[in-house]
Short mmCIF file of C-alpha atoms and ligand atoms in Angstrom, two decimals:
data_model
loop_
_atom_site.label_atom_id
_atom_site.label_comp_id
_atom_site.label_asym_id
_atom_site.label_seq_id
_atom_site.Cartn_x
_atom_site.Cartn_y
_atom_site.Cartn_z
CA UNK F 291 0.00 0.00 0.00
CA UNK F 292 1.29 3.50 -0.84
CA UNK F 293 1.91 5.59 2.25
CA UNK F 294 -0.32 8.67 2.36
CA UNK F 295 0.78 11.26 4.87
CA UNK F 296 -1.00 14.14 6.61
CA UNK F 297 1.14 16.83 8.28
CA UNK F 298 -0.85 18.93 10.78
CA UNK F 299 0.74 22.31 11.60
CA UNK F 300 2.71 22.26 8.33
CA UNK F 301 3.12 26.03 7.88
CA UNK F 302 5.51 26.51 10.81
CA UNK F 303 9.28 26.34 11.23
CA UNK F 304 9.58 22.54 10.98
CA UNK F 305 6.62 21.82 8.68
CA UNK F 306 7.92 24.18 6.00
CA UNK F 307 10.99 21.96 5.59
CA UNK F 308 9.58 18.57 6.61
CA UNK F 309 6.73 18.61 4.07
CA UNK F 310 9.17 19.21 1.18
CA UNK F 311 11.40 16.34 2.36
CA UNK F 312 8.42 14.00 2.74
CA UNK F 313 7.18 14.96 -0.75
CA UNK F 314 10.64 14.06 -2.14
CA UNK F 315 10.51 10.66 -0.46
CA UNK F 316 6.85 9.66 -0.85
CA UNK F 317 5.81 11.70 -3.90
CA UNK F 318 4.17 15.14 -3.79
CA UNK F 319 0.61 13.89 -4.27
CA UNK F 320 1.00 11.56 -1.26
CA UNK F 321 1.83 14.24 1.32
CA UNK F 322 -1.03 16.49 2.42
CA UNK F 323 0.06 19.66 4.23
CA UNK F 324 -2.43 21.28 6.64
CA UNK F 325 -2.53 24.19 9.03
CA UNK F 326 -4.76 27.02 10.27
CA UNK F 327 -2.97 29.23 7.75
CA UNK F 328 -1.53 28.72 4.27
CA UNK F 329 2.11 27.67 3.98
CA UNK F 330 5.07 28.81 1.89
CA UNK F 331 4.58 29.23 -1.87
CA UNK F 332 6.69 26.10 -2.37
CA UNK F 333 4.36 24.01 -0.19
CA UNK F 334 1.17 25.47 -1.62
CA UNK F 335 2.31 24.87 -5.21
CA UNK F 336 3.96 21.47 -4.88
CA UNK F 337 1.14 19.33 -3.48
CA UNK F 338 -2.19 19.10 -1.63
CA UNK F 339 -3.02 21.47 1.24
CA UNK F 340 -6.00 21.63 3.63
CA UNK F 341 -7.00 24.29 6.15
CA UNK F 342 -7.30 22.16 9.29
CA UNK F 343 -7.57 22.78 13.05
CA UNK F 344 -5.73 20.20 15.18
CA UNK F 345 -8.54 20.56 17.74
CA UNK F 346 -11.29 19.69 15.24
CA UNK F 347 -11.50 15.87 15.39
CA UNK F 348 -14.45 15.70 12.97
CA UNK F 349 -12.65 17.64 10.24
CA UNK F 350 -9.44 15.63 10.79
CA UNK F 351 -11.45 12.42 10.21
CA UNK F 352 -12.92 13.94 7.01
CA UNK F 353 -9.48 14.93 5.67
CA UNK F 354 -8.00 11.51 6.56
CA UNK F 355 -10.87 9.77 4.74
CA UNK F 356 -10.81 12.11 1.73
CA UNK F 357 -7.08 11.60 1.11
CA UNK F 358 -6.90 7.95 2.31
CA UNK F 359 -4.26 8.95 4.88
CA UNK F 360 -2.42 6.21 6.80
CA UNK F 361 0.30 8.28 8.58
CA UNK F 362 -0.02 11.53 10.55
CA UNK F 363 2.77 13.91 11.58
CA UNK F 364 1.31 16.18 14.28
CA UNK F 365 3.33 19.40 14.53
CA UNK F 366 0.67 21.88 15.73
CA UNK F 367 1.54 23.12 19.23
CA UNK F 368 2.23 26.22 21.32
CA UNK F 369 5.98 26.45 21.99
CA UNK F 370 7.63 27.28 25.30
CA UNK F 371 7.46 31.08 25.36
CA UNK F 372 3.97 31.35 23.84
CA UNK F 373 2.55 28.60 26.05
CA UNK F 374 3.94 30.32 29.16
CA UNK F 375 1.87 33.38 28.23
CA UNK F 376 -1.30 31.33 27.66
CA UNK F 377 -0.92 28.24 29.89
CA UNK F 378 -4.48 26.86 29.70
CA UNK F 379 -4.64 27.09 25.93
CA UNK F 380 -1.09 25.72 25.61
CA UNK F 381 -2.15 22.66 27.58
CA UNK F 382 -5.39 22.29 25.59
CA UNK F 383 -3.79 22.47 22.15
CA UNK F 384 -0.74 20.38 23.00
CA UNK F 385 -2.76 17.59 24.66
CA UNK F 386 -6.14 17.45 22.89
CA UNK F 387 -4.54 17.57 19.45
CA UNK F 388 -2.41 14.57 20.40
CA UNK F 389 -5.35 12.56 21.75
CA UNK F 390 -7.32 13.03 18.51
CA UNK F 391 -4.46 11.47 16.54
CA UNK F 392 -3.59 8.71 19.03
CA UNK F 393 -7.27 7.70 19.17
CA UNK F 394 -7.45 7.48 15.36
CA UNK F 395 -4.44 5.16 15.46
CA UNK F 396 -6.00 3.13 18.29
CA UNK F 397 -9.14 2.73 16.12
CA UNK F 398 -6.85 1.61 13.24
CA UNK F 399 -8.02 4.48 11.00
CA UNK F 400 -4.33 5.36 10.59
CA UNK F 401 -1.35 3.09 11.16
CA UNK F 402 1.60 5.35 12.11
CA UNK F 403 2.02 8.58 14.07
CA UNK F 404 4.88 11.06 14.44
CA UNK F 405 4.70 13.52 17.32
CA UNK F 406 7.63 15.74 18.38
CA UNK F 407 8.67 16.18 21.97
CA UNK F 408 11.35 18.57 23.23
CA UNK F 409 14.28 19.02 25.58
CA UNK F 410 11.65 21.00 27.56
CA UNK F 411 10.56 17.69 29.14
CA UNK F 412 13.57 18.10 31.44
CA UNK F 413 13.54 20.47 34.40
CA UNK F 414 15.73 22.07 37.04
CA UNK F 415 16.33 18.79 38.90
CA UNK F 416 17.57 16.97 35.76
CA UNK F 417 21.36 16.56 35.34
CA UNK F 418 22.17 19.41 32.94
CA UNK F 419 25.30 18.04 31.26
CA UNK F 420 25.01 15.14 28.87
CA UNK F 421 21.41 14.61 30.00
CA UNK F 422 20.65 10.87 29.73
CA UNK F 423 17.75 9.27 27.86
CA UNK F 424 16.26 8.06 31.15
CA UNK F 425 16.62 10.48 34.07
CA UNK F 426 14.79 12.74 36.53
CA UNK F 427 12.13 14.77 34.71
CA UNK F 428 10.36 17.55 36.60
CA UNK F 429 9.59 20.21 33.94
CA UNK F 430 8.39 23.54 35.35
CA UNK F 431 6.96 25.15 32.21
CA UNK F 432 3.49 24.46 30.81
CA UNK F 433 5.12 23.50 27.50
CA UNK F 434 7.46 21.03 29.21
CA UNK F 435 4.63 19.57 31.30
CA UNK F 436 2.52 19.07 28.15
CA UNK F 437 5.42 17.43 26.29
CA UNK F 438 6.22 15.13 29.19
CA UNK F 439 2.56 14.13 29.57
CA UNK F 440 2.42 13.61 25.79
CA UNK F 441 5.41 11.28 25.95
CA UNK F 442 3.77 9.22 28.69
CA UNK F 443 0.56 8.95 26.63
CA UNK F 444 2.48 7.93 23.48
CA UNK F 445 4.18 5.12 25.38
CA UNK F 446 0.85 4.13 26.96
CA UNK F 447 -0.92 3.90 23.58
CA UNK F 448 1.97 1.80 22.24
CA UNK F 449 1.94 -0.58 25.21
CA UNK F 450 -1.85 -0.88 25.64
CA UNK F 451 -3.14 -0.60 22.08
CA UNK F 452 -0.12 -1.35 19.88
CA UNK F 453 -0.15 2.14 18.34
CA UNK F 454 2.99 2.69 16.21
CA UNK F 455 3.84 6.16 17.52
CA UNK F 456 7.37 7.56 17.26
CA UNK F 457 8.88 10.70 18.73
CA UNK F 458 12.04 12.79 19.09
CA UNK F 459 13.01 15.26 21.80
CA UNK F 460 14.18 18.07 19.52
CA UNK F 461 16.63 20.62 20.89
CA UNK F 462 16.36 24.24 19.64
CA UNK F 463 16.10 24.05 15.84
CA UNK F 464 17.84 26.51 13.54
CA UNK F 465 17.09 26.89 9.85
CA UNK F 466 16.98 29.64 7.23
CA UNK F 467 13.81 28.69 5.35
CA UNK F 468 11.16 29.58 7.96
CA UNK F 469 10.83 31.77 11.05
CA UNK F 470 10.63 30.14 14.49
CA UNK F 471 7.24 30.08 16.21
CA UNK F 472 7.59 31.37 19.78
CA UNK F 473 10.22 29.33 21.59
CA UNK F 474 13.04 30.10 24.02
CA UNK F 475 15.70 29.04 21.50
CA UNK F 476 14.35 31.38 18.76
CA UNK F 477 17.19 33.85 19.42
CA UNK F 478 19.58 31.50 17.62
CA UNK F 479 17.65 32.06 14.37
CA UNK F 480 16.98 35.80 14.87
CA UNK F 481 20.65 36.51 15.52
CA UNK F 482 21.67 35.48 11.96
CA UNK F 483 18.97 37.65 10.38
CA UNK F 484 19.99 40.65 12.48
CA UNK F 485 23.72 40.10 11.85
CA UNK F 486 23.10 40.47 8.12
CA UNK F 487 20.45 43.19 8.39
CA UNK F 488 21.77 45.63 11.01
CA UNK F 489 25.05 44.14 12.23
CA UNK F 490 23.89 44.00 15.86
CA UNK F 491 21.55 41.93 18.02
CA UNK F 492 19.97 42.36 21.46
CA UNK F 493 19.62 38.88 22.96
CA UNK F 494 16.78 37.95 25.34
CA UNK F 495 19.02 35.37 27.05
CA UNK F 496 22.20 36.13 29.01
CA UNK F 497 25.61 35.63 27.42
CA UNK F 498 26.55 32.30 29.04
CA UNK F 499 23.19 30.53 28.68
CA UNK F 500 24.25 27.28 27.01
CA UNK F 501 21.48 25.23 25.37
CA UNK F 502 21.29 22.16 23.09
CA UNK F 503 20.66 23.17 19.47
CA UNK F 504 20.48 21.53 16.02
CA UNK F 505 20.54 22.53 12.37
CA UNK F 506 17.16 21.92 10.73
CA UNK F 507 18.50 19.50 8.09
CA UNK F 508 19.73 17.23 10.88
CA UNK F 509 16.33 17.36 12.61
CA UNK F 510 14.50 16.57 9.35
CA UNK F 511 16.84 13.65 8.62
CA UNK F 512 16.37 12.32 12.15
CA UNK F 513 12.60 12.53 11.73
CA UNK F 514 12.37 10.70 8.41
CA UNK F 515 14.95 8.09 9.45
CA UNK F 516 13.07 7.38 12.68
CA UNK F 517 9.83 6.98 10.73
CA UNK F 518 11.44 4.76 8.07
CA UNK F 519 13.19 2.48 10.60
CA UNK F 520 11.86 -1.04 11.14
CA UNK F 521 9.42 -1.08 14.06
CA UNK F 522 11.51 -3.57 16.06
CA UNK F 523 14.42 -1.09 16.13
CA UNK F 524 12.29 1.50 17.93
CA UNK F 525 12.85 0.50 21.55
CA UNK F 526 11.83 3.85 23.06
CA UNK F 527 8.15 4.70 22.59
CA UNK F 528 8.10 7.80 24.78
CA UNK F 529 10.62 9.95 22.86
CA UNK F 530 14.28 9.76 21.86
CA UNK F 531 17.01 12.18 22.96
CA UNK F 532 18.83 13.54 19.90
CA UNK F 533 21.81 15.91 20.08
CA UNK F 534 23.37 18.28 17.58
CA UNK F 535 25.53 20.94 19.24
CA UNK F 536 25.51 23.12 22.36
CA UNK F 537 26.39 26.82 22.54
CA UNK F 538 25.69 30.05 24.40
CA UNK F 539 24.73 33.44 22.88
CA UNK F 540 28.33 34.57 23.40
CA UNK F 541 29.65 31.57 21.45
CA UNK F 542 27.22 31.90 18.52
CA UNK F 543 28.08 35.63 18.36
CA UNK F 544 31.80 34.74 18.21
CA UNK F 545 31.14 32.30 15.37
CA UNK F 546 29.30 35.06 13.44
CA UNK F 547 32.16 37.52 14.11
CA UNK F 548 34.51 35.18 12.24
CA UNK F 549 32.48 36.06 9.10
CA UNK F 550 31.27 39.56 10.06
CA UNK F 551 33.98 41.03 12.35
CA UNK F 552 31.95 44.21 13.06
CA UNK F 553 28.92 42.25 14.43
CA UNK F 554 27.98 43.21 18.00
CA UNK F 555 25.68 41.58 20.56
CA UNK F 556 24.10 42.98 23.74
CA UNK F 557 22.09 41.17 26.40
CA UNK F 558 18.68 42.02 27.89
CA UNK F 559 17.30 38.81 29.47
CA UNK F 560 13.50 38.56 29.84
CA UNK F 561 11.06 35.87 31.11
CA UNK F 562 12.59 33.34 28.69
CA UNK F 563 15.81 33.31 30.77
CA UNK F 564 14.06 31.31 33.52
CA UNK F 565 12.83 28.78 30.96
CA UNK F 566 16.34 28.37 29.50
CA UNK F 567 17.83 28.03 33.00
CA UNK F 568 15.55 25.05 33.67
CA UNK F 569 16.68 23.12 30.57
CA UNK F 570 19.75 20.89 29.93
CA UNK F 571 22.94 22.29 28.44
CA UNK F 572 23.87 19.17 26.49
CA UNK F 573 22.15 15.92 25.58
CA UNK F 574 23.29 12.28 25.53
CA UNK F 575 21.81 10.63 22.43
CA UNK F 576 23.61 7.29 22.51
CA UNK F 577 20.33 5.32 22.77
CA UNK F 578 19.03 6.81 19.47
CA UNK F 579 22.43 6.16 17.92
CA UNK F 580 22.44 2.54 19.06
CA UNK F 581 18.78 1.75 18.21
CA UNK F 582 18.40 3.29 14.74
CA UNK F 583 21.79 4.79 13.83
CA UNK F 584 21.17 8.49 14.57
CA UNK F 585 24.09 10.94 14.16
CA UNK F 586 24.07 14.72 13.56
CA UNK F 587 26.17 16.20 10.77
CA UNK F 588 26.35 19.91 11.68
CA UNK F 589 28.46 21.68 14.34
CA UNK F 590 28.35 25.40 15.20
CA UNK F 591 30.94 26.41 12.61
CA UNK F 592 29.12 24.61 9.80
CA UNK F 593 25.76 25.97 11.02
CA UNK F 594 26.99 29.58 10.92
CA UNK F 595 28.49 29.18 7.44
CA UNK F 596 25.27 27.59 6.15
CA UNK F 597 22.96 30.18 7.75
CA UNK F 598 24.93 33.24 6.62
CA UNK F 599 25.44 31.91 3.08
CA UNK F 600 21.77 31.10 2.56
CA UNK F 601 20.29 34.15 4.28
CA UNK F 602 22.46 36.49 2.24
P1 LIG O 107 5.74 26.58 14.81
O1 LIG O 107 5.09 27.40 15.86
O2 LIG O 107 6.75 27.21 13.91
O3 LIG O 107 4.63 25.92 13.89
C1 LIG O 107 3.45 25.36 14.41
C2 LIG O 107 2.40 25.45 13.33
O4 LIG O 107 1.19 24.93 13.89
C3 LIG O 107 2.10 26.88 12.88
O5 LIG O 107 2.16 26.97 11.47
C4 LIG O 107 0.68 27.14 13.38
O6 LIG O 107 -0.10 27.93 12.49
C5 LIG O 107 0.13 25.72 13.44
N1 LIG O 107 -0.99 25.61 14.38
C6 LIG O 107 -1.15 26.21 15.58
N2 LIG O 107 -2.33 25.85 16.11
C7 LIG O 107 -2.89 25.00 15.23
C8 LIG O 107 -4.11 24.29 15.21
N3 LIG O 107 -5.00 24.40 16.20
N4 LIG O 107 -4.37 23.50 14.15
C9 LIG O 107 -3.49 23.39 13.12
N5 LIG O 107 -2.35 24.05 13.07
C10 LIG O 107 -2.05 24.84 14.11
O7 LIG O 107 6.37 25.31 15.54
P2 LIG O 107 7.53 24.34 15.02
O8 LIG O 107 8.81 24.92 15.48
O9 LIG O 107 7.35 24.03 13.61
O10 LIG O 107 7.25 23.09 15.95
C11 LIG O 107 6.50 21.98 15.54
C12 LIG O 107 6.51 20.95 16.65
O11 LIG O 107 7.86 20.61 16.99
C13 LIG O 107 5.87 21.41 17.95
O12 LIG O 107 5.20 20.33 18.55
C14 LIG O 107 7.04 21.81 18.81
O13 LIG O 107 6.75 21.70 20.16
C15 LIG O 107 8.07 20.81 18.37
N6 LIG O 107 9.43 21.29 18.66
C16 LIG O 107 9.95 22.32 17.96
C17 LIG O 107 11.25 22.76 18.26
C18 LIG O 107 11.89 23.90 17.52
O14 LIG O 107 12.98 24.35 17.90
N7 LIG O 107 11.28 24.41 16.45
C19 LIG O 107 11.98 22.13 19.27
C20 LIG O 107 11.39 21.10 20.00
C21 LIG O 107 10.11 20.66 19.66
C1 LIG O 108 11.32 26.15 22.35
O1 LIG O 108 12.29 26.91 22.60
O2 LIG O 108 10.22 26.22 22.88
C2 LIG O 108 11.55 25.04 21.35
C3 LIG O 108 11.94 23.79 22.04
C4 LIG O 108 13.34 23.56 22.43
O3 LIG O 108 11.11 22.98 22.31
N1 LIG O 108 12.53 25.47 20.40
#
């Protein structure tokens, strides 16, 4: 049977790139993009698109039936900074959207689900260096709480109902094709735009705030490789740690200064500092590496070269 894929929340930072990759792999007609708003011109012109609300279970069923969908990638969510400003709605969207999709898989209407988690599942009591796959998890943001609960439910649906659900704990993702959607790590995208536009950047995190990050191509490759892997290789049904690189605002600024020596950065931490301070600084991804062969290709130097070259 041909795989037919629905991506919900496809017009955001990840969806903009993931949909194009999935269309390359599965064929454009077999990947339906969907969101509350239209996507990039490339997405709108290269294949099917539906206006779809992740909270509208009836419409999701209709779209799944209409396009004979058998796999769903659920990307619609409120990210850490936005969810902190609207906690009740953050919880509602991040949880109810997931239940609609898990229930469709439980009822065998679809056969495979991808749902992203985040390093936000970890909290202030988690070991911050080389954070292990299995460790203390006491997230203190509404986003982190929703992602941790989501992980538990994914594992539950796999164990109880045999639902083939797969997940990655993305670090902060950095790409040049789409703007980030309201997270704590967004500064690491904005900084490249500002470096080229004005030559300076005021950062909302303090200079030594080290966080795990990843170039978008690595995240997209991890996602498709996880979904293409044989089911028996997927030993973790909550969500896999994956690591790319770790850096602070001061370090990313220094890497930009190698290309633009006049670039300057200043620091004006806001409410996002507390979120960043509760997250790990680096991630141990040996379990993903061992189970299905995950390895990142980009470090900070390569990221900066790629971002500046393409944004120019
Ligand atoms: P984003 O905010 O850029 O995109 C989310 C998209 O979902 C937007 O296009 C938005 O219009 C859409 N959306 C919002 N509410 C919706 C609804 N009710 N119905 C349908 N669509 C809706 O986010 P992203 O960065 O692309 O993240 C996608 C997923 O990956 C999220 O679950 C996020 O938590 C996770 N994630 C992202 C990162 C990152 O750095 N980008 C890191 C860790 C995890
Ligand atoms: C955010 O900052 O909210 C996201 C994430 C790490 O989940 N980029």
